[in-house]
Tab-separated table of C-alpha atoms and ligand atoms in Angstrom:
chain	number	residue	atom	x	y	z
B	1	UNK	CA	4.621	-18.437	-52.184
B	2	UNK	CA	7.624	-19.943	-50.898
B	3	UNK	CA	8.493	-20.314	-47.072
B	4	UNK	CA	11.018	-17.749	-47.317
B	5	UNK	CA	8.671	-15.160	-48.484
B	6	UNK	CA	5.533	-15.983	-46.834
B	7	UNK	CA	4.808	-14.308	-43.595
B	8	UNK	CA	5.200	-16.330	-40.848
B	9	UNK	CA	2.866	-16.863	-37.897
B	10	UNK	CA	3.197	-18.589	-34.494
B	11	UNK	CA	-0.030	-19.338	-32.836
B	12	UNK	CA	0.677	-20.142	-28.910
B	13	UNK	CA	-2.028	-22.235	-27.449
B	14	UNK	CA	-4.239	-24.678	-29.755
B	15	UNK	CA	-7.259	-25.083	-27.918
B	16	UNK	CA	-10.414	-24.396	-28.865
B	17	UNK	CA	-9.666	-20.938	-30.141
B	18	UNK	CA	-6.128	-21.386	-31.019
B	19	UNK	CA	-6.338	-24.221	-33.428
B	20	UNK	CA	-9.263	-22.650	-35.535
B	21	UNK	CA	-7.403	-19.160	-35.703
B	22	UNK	CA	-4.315	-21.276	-36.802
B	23	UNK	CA	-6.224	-23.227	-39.236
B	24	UNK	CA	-7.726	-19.925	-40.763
B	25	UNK	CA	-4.677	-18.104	-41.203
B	26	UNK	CA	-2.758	-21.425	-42.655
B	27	UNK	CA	-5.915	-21.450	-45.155
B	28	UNK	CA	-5.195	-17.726	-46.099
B	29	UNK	CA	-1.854	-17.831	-47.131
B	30	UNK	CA	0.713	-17.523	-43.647
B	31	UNK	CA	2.934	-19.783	-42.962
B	32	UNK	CA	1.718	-21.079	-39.135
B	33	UNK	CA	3.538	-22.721	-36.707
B	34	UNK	CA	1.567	-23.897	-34.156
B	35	UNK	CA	2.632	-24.846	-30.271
B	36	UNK	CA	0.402	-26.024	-27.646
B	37	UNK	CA	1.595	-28.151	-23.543
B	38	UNK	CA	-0.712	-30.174	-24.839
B	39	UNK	CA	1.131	-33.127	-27.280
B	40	UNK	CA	-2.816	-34.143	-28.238
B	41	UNK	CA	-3.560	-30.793	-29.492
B	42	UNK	CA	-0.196	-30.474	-31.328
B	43	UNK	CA	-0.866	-33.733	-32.843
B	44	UNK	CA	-4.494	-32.517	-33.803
B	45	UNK	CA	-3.079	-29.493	-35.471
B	46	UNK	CA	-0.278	-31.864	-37.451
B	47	UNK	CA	-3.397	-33.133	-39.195
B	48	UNK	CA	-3.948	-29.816	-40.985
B	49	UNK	CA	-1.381	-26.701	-42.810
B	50	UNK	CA	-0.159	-26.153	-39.286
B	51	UNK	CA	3.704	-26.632	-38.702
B	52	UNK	CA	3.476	-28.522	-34.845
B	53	UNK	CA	6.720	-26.914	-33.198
B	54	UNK	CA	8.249	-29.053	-30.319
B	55	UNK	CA	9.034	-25.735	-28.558
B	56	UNK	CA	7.847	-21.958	-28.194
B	57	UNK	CA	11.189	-20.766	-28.226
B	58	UNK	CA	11.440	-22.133	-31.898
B	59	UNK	CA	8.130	-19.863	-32.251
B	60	UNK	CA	9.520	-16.938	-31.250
B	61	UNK	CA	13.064	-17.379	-32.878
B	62	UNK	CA	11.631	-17.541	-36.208
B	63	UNK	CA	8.149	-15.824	-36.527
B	64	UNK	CA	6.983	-12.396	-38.052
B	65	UNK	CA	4.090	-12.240	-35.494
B	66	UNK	CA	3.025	-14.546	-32.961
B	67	UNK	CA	-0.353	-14.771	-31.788
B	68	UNK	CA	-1.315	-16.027	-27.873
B	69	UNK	CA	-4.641	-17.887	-27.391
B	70	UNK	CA	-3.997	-19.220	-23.419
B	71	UNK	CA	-6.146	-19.308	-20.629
B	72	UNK	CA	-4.930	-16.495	-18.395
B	73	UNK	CA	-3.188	-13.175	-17.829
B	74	UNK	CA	-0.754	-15.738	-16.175
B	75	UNK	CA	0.153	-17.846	-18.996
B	76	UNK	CA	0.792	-14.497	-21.448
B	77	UNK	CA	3.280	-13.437	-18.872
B	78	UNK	CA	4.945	-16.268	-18.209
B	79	UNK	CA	5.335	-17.349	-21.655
B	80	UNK	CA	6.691	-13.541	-22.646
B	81	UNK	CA	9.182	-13.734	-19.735
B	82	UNK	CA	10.584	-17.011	-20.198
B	83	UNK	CA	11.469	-16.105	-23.836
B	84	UNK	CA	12.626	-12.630	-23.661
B	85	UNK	CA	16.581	-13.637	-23.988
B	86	UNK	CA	15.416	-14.430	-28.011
B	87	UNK	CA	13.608	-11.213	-28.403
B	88	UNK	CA	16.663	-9.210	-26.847
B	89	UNK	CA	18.483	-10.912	-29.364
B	90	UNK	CA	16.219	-10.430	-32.483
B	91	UNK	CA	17.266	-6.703	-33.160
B	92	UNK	CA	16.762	-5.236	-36.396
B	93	UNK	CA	13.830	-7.775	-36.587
B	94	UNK	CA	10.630	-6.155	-35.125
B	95	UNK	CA	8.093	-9.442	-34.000
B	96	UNK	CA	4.514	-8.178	-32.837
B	97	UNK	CA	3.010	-10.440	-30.299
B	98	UNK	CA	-1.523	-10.549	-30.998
B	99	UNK	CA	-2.852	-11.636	-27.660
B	100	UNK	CA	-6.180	-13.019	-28.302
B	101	UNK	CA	-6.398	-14.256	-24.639
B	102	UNK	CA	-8.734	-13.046	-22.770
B	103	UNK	CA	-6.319	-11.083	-20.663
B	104	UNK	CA	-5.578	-8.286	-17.797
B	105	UNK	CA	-5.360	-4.621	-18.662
B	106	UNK	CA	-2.171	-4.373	-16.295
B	107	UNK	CA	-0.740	-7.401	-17.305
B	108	UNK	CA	-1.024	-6.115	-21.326
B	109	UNK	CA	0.160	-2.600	-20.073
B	110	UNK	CA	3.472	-4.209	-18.504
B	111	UNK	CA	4.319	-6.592	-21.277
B	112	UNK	CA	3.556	-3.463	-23.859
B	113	UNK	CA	6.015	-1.327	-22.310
B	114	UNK	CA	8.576	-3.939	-21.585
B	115	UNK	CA	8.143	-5.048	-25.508
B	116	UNK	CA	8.564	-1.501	-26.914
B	117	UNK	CA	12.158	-1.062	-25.288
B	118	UNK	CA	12.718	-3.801	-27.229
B	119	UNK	CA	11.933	-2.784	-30.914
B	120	UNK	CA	9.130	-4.669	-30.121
B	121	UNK	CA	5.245	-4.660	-30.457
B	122	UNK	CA	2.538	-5.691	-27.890
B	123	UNK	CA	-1.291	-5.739	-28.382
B	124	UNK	CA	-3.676	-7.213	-26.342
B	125	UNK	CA	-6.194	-7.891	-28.849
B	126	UNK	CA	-9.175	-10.579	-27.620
B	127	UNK	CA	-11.733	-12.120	-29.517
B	128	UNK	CA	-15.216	-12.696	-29.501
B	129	UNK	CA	-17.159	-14.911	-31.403
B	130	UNK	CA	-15.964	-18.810	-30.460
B	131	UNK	CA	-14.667	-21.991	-32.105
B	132	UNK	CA	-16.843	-21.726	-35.773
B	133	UNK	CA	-15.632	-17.789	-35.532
B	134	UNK	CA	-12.337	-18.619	-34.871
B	135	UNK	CA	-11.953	-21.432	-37.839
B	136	UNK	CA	-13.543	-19.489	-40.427
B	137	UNK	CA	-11.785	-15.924	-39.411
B	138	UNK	CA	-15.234	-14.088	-38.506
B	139	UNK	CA	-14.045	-13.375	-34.863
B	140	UNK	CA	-15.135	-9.626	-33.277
B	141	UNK	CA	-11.541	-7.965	-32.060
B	142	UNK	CA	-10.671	-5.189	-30.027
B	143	UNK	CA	-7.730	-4.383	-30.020
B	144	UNK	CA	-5.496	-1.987	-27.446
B	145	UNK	CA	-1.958	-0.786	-28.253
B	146	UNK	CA	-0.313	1.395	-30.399
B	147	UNK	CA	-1.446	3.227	-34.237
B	148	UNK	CA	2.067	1.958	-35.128
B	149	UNK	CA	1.601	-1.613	-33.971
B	150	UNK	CA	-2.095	-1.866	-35.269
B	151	UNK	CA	-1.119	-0.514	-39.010
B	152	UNK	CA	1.816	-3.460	-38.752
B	153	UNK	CA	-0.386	-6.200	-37.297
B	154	UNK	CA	-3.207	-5.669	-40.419
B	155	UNK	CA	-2.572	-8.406	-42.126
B	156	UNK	CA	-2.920	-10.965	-39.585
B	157	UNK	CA	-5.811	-9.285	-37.747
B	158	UNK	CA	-7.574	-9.002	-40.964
B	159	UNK	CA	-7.385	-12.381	-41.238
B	160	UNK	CA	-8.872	-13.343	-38.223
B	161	UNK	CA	-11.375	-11.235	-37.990
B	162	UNK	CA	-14.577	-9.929	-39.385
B	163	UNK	CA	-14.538	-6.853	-37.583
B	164	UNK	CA	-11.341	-5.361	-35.353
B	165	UNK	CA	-12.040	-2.773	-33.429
B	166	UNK	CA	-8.754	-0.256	-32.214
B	167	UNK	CA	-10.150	1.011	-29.159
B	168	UNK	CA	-7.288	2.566	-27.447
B	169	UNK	CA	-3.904	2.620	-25.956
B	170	UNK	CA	-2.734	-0.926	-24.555
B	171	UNK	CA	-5.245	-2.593	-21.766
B	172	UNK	CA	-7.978	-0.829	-23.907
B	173	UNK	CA	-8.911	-4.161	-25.818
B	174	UNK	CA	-8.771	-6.287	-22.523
B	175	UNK	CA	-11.200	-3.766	-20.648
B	176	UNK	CA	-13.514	-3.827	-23.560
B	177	UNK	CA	-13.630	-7.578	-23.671
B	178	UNK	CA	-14.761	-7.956	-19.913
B	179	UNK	CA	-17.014	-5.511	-20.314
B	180	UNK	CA	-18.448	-7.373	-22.769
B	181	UNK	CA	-18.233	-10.164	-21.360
B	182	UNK	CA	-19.844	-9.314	-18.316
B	183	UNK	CA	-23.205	-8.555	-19.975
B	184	UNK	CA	-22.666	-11.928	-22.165
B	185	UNK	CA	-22.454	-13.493	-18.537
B	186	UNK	CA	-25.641	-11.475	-17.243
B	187	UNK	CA	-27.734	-12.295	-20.176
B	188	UNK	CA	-27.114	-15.380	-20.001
B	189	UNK	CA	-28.669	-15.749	-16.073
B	190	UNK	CA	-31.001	-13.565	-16.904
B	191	UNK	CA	-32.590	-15.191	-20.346
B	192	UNK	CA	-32.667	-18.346	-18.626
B	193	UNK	CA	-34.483	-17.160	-15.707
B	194	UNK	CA	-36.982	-15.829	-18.739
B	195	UNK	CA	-37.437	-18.675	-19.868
B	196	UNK	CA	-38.116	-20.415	-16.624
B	197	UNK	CA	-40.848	-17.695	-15.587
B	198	UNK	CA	-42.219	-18.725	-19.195
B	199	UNK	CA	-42.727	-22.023	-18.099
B	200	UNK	CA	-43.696	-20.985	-14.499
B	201	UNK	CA	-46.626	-19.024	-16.450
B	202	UNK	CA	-47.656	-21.876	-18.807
B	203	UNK	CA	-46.354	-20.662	-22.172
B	204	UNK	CA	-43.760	-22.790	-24.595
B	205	UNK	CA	-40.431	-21.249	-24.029
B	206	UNK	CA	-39.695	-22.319	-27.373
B	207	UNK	CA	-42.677	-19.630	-28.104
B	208	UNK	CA	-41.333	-17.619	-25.492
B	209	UNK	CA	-37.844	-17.140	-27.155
B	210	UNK	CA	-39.297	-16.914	-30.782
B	211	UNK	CA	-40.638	-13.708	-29.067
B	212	UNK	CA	-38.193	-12.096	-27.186
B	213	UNK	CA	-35.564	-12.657	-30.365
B	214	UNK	CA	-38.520	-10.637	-31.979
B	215	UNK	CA	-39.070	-8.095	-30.024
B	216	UNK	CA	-36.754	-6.338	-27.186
B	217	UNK	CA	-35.932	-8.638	-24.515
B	218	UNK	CA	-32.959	-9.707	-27.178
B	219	UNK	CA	-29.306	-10.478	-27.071
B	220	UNK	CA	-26.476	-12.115	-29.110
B	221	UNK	CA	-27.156	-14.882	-25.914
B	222	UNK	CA	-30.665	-15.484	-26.836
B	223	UNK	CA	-30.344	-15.432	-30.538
B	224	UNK	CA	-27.742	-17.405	-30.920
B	225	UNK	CA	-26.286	-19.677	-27.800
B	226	UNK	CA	-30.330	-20.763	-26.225
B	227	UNK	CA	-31.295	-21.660	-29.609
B	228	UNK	CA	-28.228	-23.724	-30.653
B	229	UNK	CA	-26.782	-25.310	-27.036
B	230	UNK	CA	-29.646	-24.325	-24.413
B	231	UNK	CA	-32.627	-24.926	-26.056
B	232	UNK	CA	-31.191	-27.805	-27.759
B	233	UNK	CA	-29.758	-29.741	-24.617
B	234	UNK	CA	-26.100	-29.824	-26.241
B	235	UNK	CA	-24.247	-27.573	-23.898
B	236	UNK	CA	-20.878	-28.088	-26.260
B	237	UNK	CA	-20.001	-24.139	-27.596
B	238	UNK	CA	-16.516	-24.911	-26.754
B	239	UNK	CA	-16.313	-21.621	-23.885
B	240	UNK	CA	-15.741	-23.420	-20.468
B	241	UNK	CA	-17.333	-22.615	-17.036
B	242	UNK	CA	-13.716	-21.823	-15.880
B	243	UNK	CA	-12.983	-19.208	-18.358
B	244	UNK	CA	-16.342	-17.196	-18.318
B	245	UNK	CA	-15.631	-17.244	-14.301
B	246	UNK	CA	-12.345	-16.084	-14.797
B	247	UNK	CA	-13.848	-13.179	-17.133
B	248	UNK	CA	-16.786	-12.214	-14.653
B	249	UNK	CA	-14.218	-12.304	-11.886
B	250	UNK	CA	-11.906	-10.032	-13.676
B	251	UNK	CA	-14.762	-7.630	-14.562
B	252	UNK	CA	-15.426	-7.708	-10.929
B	253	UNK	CA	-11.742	-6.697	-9.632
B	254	UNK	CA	-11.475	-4.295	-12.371
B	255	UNK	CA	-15.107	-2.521	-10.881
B	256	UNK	CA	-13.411	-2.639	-7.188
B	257	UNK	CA	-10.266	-1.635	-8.412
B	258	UNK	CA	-12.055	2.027	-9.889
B	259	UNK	CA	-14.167	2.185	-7.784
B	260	UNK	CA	-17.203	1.537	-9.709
B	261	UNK	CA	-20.458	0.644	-7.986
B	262	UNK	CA	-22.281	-1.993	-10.314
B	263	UNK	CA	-24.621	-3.589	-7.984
B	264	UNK	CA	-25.844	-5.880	-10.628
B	265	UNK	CA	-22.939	-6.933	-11.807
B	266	UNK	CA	-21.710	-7.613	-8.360
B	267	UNK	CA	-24.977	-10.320	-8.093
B	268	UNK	CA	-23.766	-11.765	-11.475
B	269	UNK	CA	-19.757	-12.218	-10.306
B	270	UNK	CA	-21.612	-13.836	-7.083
B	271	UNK	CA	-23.431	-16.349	-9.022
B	272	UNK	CA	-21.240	-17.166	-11.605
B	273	UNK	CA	-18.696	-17.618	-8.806
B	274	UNK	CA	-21.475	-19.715	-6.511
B	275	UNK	CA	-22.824	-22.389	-9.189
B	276	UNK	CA	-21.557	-25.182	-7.231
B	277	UNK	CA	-22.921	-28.303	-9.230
B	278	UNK	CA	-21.502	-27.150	-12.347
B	279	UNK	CA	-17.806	-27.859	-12.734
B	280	UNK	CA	-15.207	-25.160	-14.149
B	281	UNK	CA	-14.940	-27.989	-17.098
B	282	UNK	CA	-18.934	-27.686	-18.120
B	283	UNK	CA	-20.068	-25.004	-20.848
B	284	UNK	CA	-20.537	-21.846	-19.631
B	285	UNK	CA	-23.838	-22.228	-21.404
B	286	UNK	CA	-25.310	-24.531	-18.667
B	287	UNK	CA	-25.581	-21.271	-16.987
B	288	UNK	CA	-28.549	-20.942	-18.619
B	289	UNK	CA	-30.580	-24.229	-17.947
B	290	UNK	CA	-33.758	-23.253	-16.964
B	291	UNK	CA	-35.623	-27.028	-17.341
B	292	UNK	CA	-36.046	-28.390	-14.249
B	293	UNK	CA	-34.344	-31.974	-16.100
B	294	UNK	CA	-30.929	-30.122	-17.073
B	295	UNK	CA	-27.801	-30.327	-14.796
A	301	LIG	P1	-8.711	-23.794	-24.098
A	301	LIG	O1	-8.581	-24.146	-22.662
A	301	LIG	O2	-9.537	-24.623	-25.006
A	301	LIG	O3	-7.252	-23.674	-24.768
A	301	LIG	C1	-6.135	-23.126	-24.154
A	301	LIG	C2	-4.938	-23.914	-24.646
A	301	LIG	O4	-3.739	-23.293	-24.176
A	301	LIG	C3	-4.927	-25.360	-24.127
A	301	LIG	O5	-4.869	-26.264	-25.227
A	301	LIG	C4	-3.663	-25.433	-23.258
A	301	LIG	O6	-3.004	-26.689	-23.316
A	301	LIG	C5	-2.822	-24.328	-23.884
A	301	LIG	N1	-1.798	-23.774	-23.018
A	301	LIG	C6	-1.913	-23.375	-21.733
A	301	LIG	N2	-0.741	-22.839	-21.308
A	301	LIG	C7	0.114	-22.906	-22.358
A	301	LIG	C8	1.460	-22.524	-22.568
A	301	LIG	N3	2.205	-21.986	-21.597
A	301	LIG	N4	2.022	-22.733	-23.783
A	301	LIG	C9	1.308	-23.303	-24.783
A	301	LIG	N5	0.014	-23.699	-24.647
A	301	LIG	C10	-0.560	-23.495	-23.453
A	301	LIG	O7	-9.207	-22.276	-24.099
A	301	LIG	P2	-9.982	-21.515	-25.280
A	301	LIG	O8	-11.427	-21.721	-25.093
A	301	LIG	O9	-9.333	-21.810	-26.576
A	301	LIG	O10	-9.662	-19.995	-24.851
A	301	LIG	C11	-8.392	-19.387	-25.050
A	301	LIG	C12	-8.510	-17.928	-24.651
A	301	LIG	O11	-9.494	-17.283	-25.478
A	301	LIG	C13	-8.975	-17.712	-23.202
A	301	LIG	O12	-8.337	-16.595	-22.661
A	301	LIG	C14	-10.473	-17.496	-23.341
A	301	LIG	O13	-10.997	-16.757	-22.256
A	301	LIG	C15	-10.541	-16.753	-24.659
A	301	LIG	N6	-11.787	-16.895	-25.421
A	301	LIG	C16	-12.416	-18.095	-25.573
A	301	LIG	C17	-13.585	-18.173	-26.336
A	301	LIG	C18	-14.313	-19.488	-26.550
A	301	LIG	O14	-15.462	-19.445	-27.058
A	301	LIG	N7	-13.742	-20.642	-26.238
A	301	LIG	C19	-14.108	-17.029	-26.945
A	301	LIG	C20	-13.436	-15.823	-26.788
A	301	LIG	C21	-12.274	-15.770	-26.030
């Protein structure tokens, strides 16, 4: 297909997420321009189908979607703002923006609205899954924002998924995700303290796991992530310290905010929050040592 009939994507943000969901969708046929801050990523992503842009504006000036993969609420917001001039601009062409950050309900709400005055879509849409999901376009999505939007955005989300999920209106993916993400967090405390009364009472938590993955103390946590980074020593599943904070945190406000009492999950926000000797640049999967010789 030639470049000016192929569908073009921007992916903002090539970290670990970003780059993989860039690499899939270059591998299924879009044409993807990629932008990162970081001049090592954008030279990483030069090495495969990805187009390396020298600017986001360029992104935004000349894709058919554009897909977000940053940190932070924050980071959406500010990169929406500073290039809303070239959306005002870009009438008669409708752009959908895919967040796949893991983001803020309001923050998703705000930039929706502000979008659709536009011409323009909006969906929050995170991911779950990680780095191998994200390269190989078998990433979990749930997705908030219009039936319009959604029917538009197949294509891409098709591509980057294995499952997508419409749950609601806009914010609708982004509370989903931290929800999720909340019992990810809590399983992950609590199948390492499992483990660690396992040990305490003189069984092989090798043995131990093999049993609870059989039987139902299980999780996505203990069947996959303490077999292949826990168990294992390698602590490398490419999900930071910082970011599951950030998502336990969020979960947290969003519970205050309601006014839902989740006593449990209030423990978990504390010691996710409190883990002082690991840094917010460890994985979040040291959360789960339970040998007395890891970190
Ligand atoms: P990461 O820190 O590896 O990557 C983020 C990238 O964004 C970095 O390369 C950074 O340089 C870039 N960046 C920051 N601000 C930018 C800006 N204004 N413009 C362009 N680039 C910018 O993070 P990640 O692990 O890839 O996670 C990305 C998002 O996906 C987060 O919201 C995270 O919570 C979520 N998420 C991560 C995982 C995972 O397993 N890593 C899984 C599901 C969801």
């Amino acid at each position: 297909m030639s470049a000016d009939t192929q569908t073009t994507v921007g992916v903002i943000g090539l970290g670990s997420m970003g780059i993989g969901m860039a690499q899939t969708l270059a591998s299924k046929g879009f044409r993807t321009l990629g932008f990162d801050l970081s001049e090592e990523r954008r030279n990483l992503a030069a090495k495969s189908a990805i187009e390396p842009l020298d600017t986001i504006a360029a992104a935004f000036e000349t894709s058919d979607f554009l897909v977000f993969s940053l940190p932070t609420a924050k980071d959406v917001a500010a990169v929406v703002n500073q290039h809303i001039d070239i959306l005002q601009e870009r009438d008669g062409t409708h752009i959908i923006i895919i967040d796949t950050s893991t983001s803020e309900p309001d923050v998703s709400r705000e930039l929706a609205s502000r979008l659709s005055t536009l011409g323009h879509g909006f969906l929050d849409a995170p991911v779950s899954g990680g780095p191998a999901s994200a390269a190989t376009g078998k990433l979990t999505m749930m997705i908030g924002g219009s039936d319009e939007d959604v029917a538009f955005a197949r294509p891409v989300i098709e591509a980057l998924s294995a499952k997508a999920l419409h749950v609601g209106a806009s914010g609708a993916g982004n509370v989903a995700k931290l929800v999720n993400n909340l019992l990810a967090a809590a399983h992950m405390i609590t199948t390492g303290e499992a483990l660690k009364l396992a040990l305490a009472g003189g069984i092989d938590p090798e043995a131990a796991l093999r049993v609870l993955n059989a039987a139902s103390g299980k999780s996505m946590i203990s069947e996959v992530h303490f077999p292949t980074w826990v168990m294992s020593d390698r602590f490398d599943s490419g999900f930071s310290m910082g970011l599951m904070r950030k998502d336990v945190r969020l979960a947290s406000e969003l519970a205050q905010s309601k006014g839902a009492e989740l006593p449990m999950a209030e423990l978990v926000a504390k010691l996710w929050a409190g883990s002082s000797n690991l840094e917010d640049s460890d994985d979040f999967t040291r959360m789960g040592a339970f040998k007395p010789s890891s970190k």
